Amino acid sequence: MKNNPNITAEHIANEIKDITADGVRYHIRHLKTRGIIIREGSTKSGKWVVLK
């Protein structure tokens, strides 16, 4: 997400290969609740910002 702020859960799952897109979304939710990442903009045209 730091290197590609526009990356999707599907792309992350394809890169890692040992996790599904739903699994990636699960981890994204936890990173958001812990204040590690935020989403700027809309779901489709926004970007990820890594805070920590």
Tab-separated table of C-alpha atoms in Angstrom:
chain	number	residue	atom	x	y	z
A	1	MET	CA	0.000	0.000	0.000
A	2	LYS	CA	2.928	2.298	0.612
A	3	ASN	CA	4.387	1.595	-2.815
A	4	ASN	CA	1.037	1.483	-4.638
A	5	PRO	CA	-1.674	3.525	-2.845
A	6	ASN	CA	-4.258	2.569	-5.478
A	7	ILE	CA	-3.893	-1.188	-4.961
A	8	THR	CA	-7.010	-3.297	-4.459
A	9	ALA	CA	-7.664	-6.250	-2.181
A	10	GLU	CA	-7.797	-8.488	-5.234
A	11	HIS	CA	-4.358	-7.339	-6.396
A	12	ILE	CA	-2.896	-7.875	-2.928
A	13	ALA	CA	-4.373	-11.386	-2.790
A	14	ASN	CA	-2.909	-12.162	-6.230
A	15	GLU	CA	0.522	-10.952	-5.120
A	16	ILE	CA	0.540	-12.934	-1.857
A	17	LYS	CA	-1.206	-16.035	-3.277
A	18	ASP	CA	-1.795	-17.628	0.159
A	19	ILE	CA	-4.783	-15.421	1.032
A	20	THR	CA	-8.120	-14.621	-0.570
A	21	ALA	CA	-9.386	-11.126	-1.350
A	22	ASP	CA	-11.847	-11.528	1.539
A	23	GLY	CA	-8.923	-12.367	3.818
A	24	VAL	CA	-7.133	-9.229	2.674
A	25	ARG	CA	-10.256	-7.150	3.372
A	26	TYR	CA	-10.402	-8.658	6.882
A	27	HIS	CA	-6.847	-7.495	7.574
A	28	ILE	CA	-7.499	-4.086	5.996
A	29	ARG	CA	-10.451	-3.563	8.374
A	30	HIS	CA	-8.210	-4.302	11.354
A	31	LEU	CA	-5.452	-1.999	10.093
A	32	LYS	CA	-8.038	0.775	9.685
A	33	THR	CA	-9.465	0.304	13.190
A	34	ARG	CA	-5.956	0.397	14.667
A	35	GLY	CA	-5.221	3.687	12.878
A	36	ILE	CA	-2.415	2.238	10.774
A	37	ILE	CA	-4.003	2.991	7.393
A	38	ILE	CA	-6.777	5.229	6.120
A	39	ARG	CA	-8.613	5.493	2.830
A	40	GLU	CA	-8.657	8.909	1.163
A	41	GLY	CA	-11.359	9.439	-1.418
A	42	SER	CA	-13.941	7.011	-2.678
A	43	THR	CA	-13.753	3.243	-2.804
A	44	LYS	CA	-13.152	3.190	-6.548
A	45	SER	CA	-10.996	6.257	-7.143
A	46	GLY	CA	-9.436	6.788	-3.718
A	47	LYS	CA	-6.054	5.792	-2.373
A	48	TRP	CA	-4.568	4.181	0.718
A	49	VAL	CA	-2.453	6.200	3.115
A	50	VAL	CA	-0.146	4.346	5.514
A	51	LEU	CA	0.094	6.337	8.730
A	52	LYS	CA	2.471	4.149	10.763
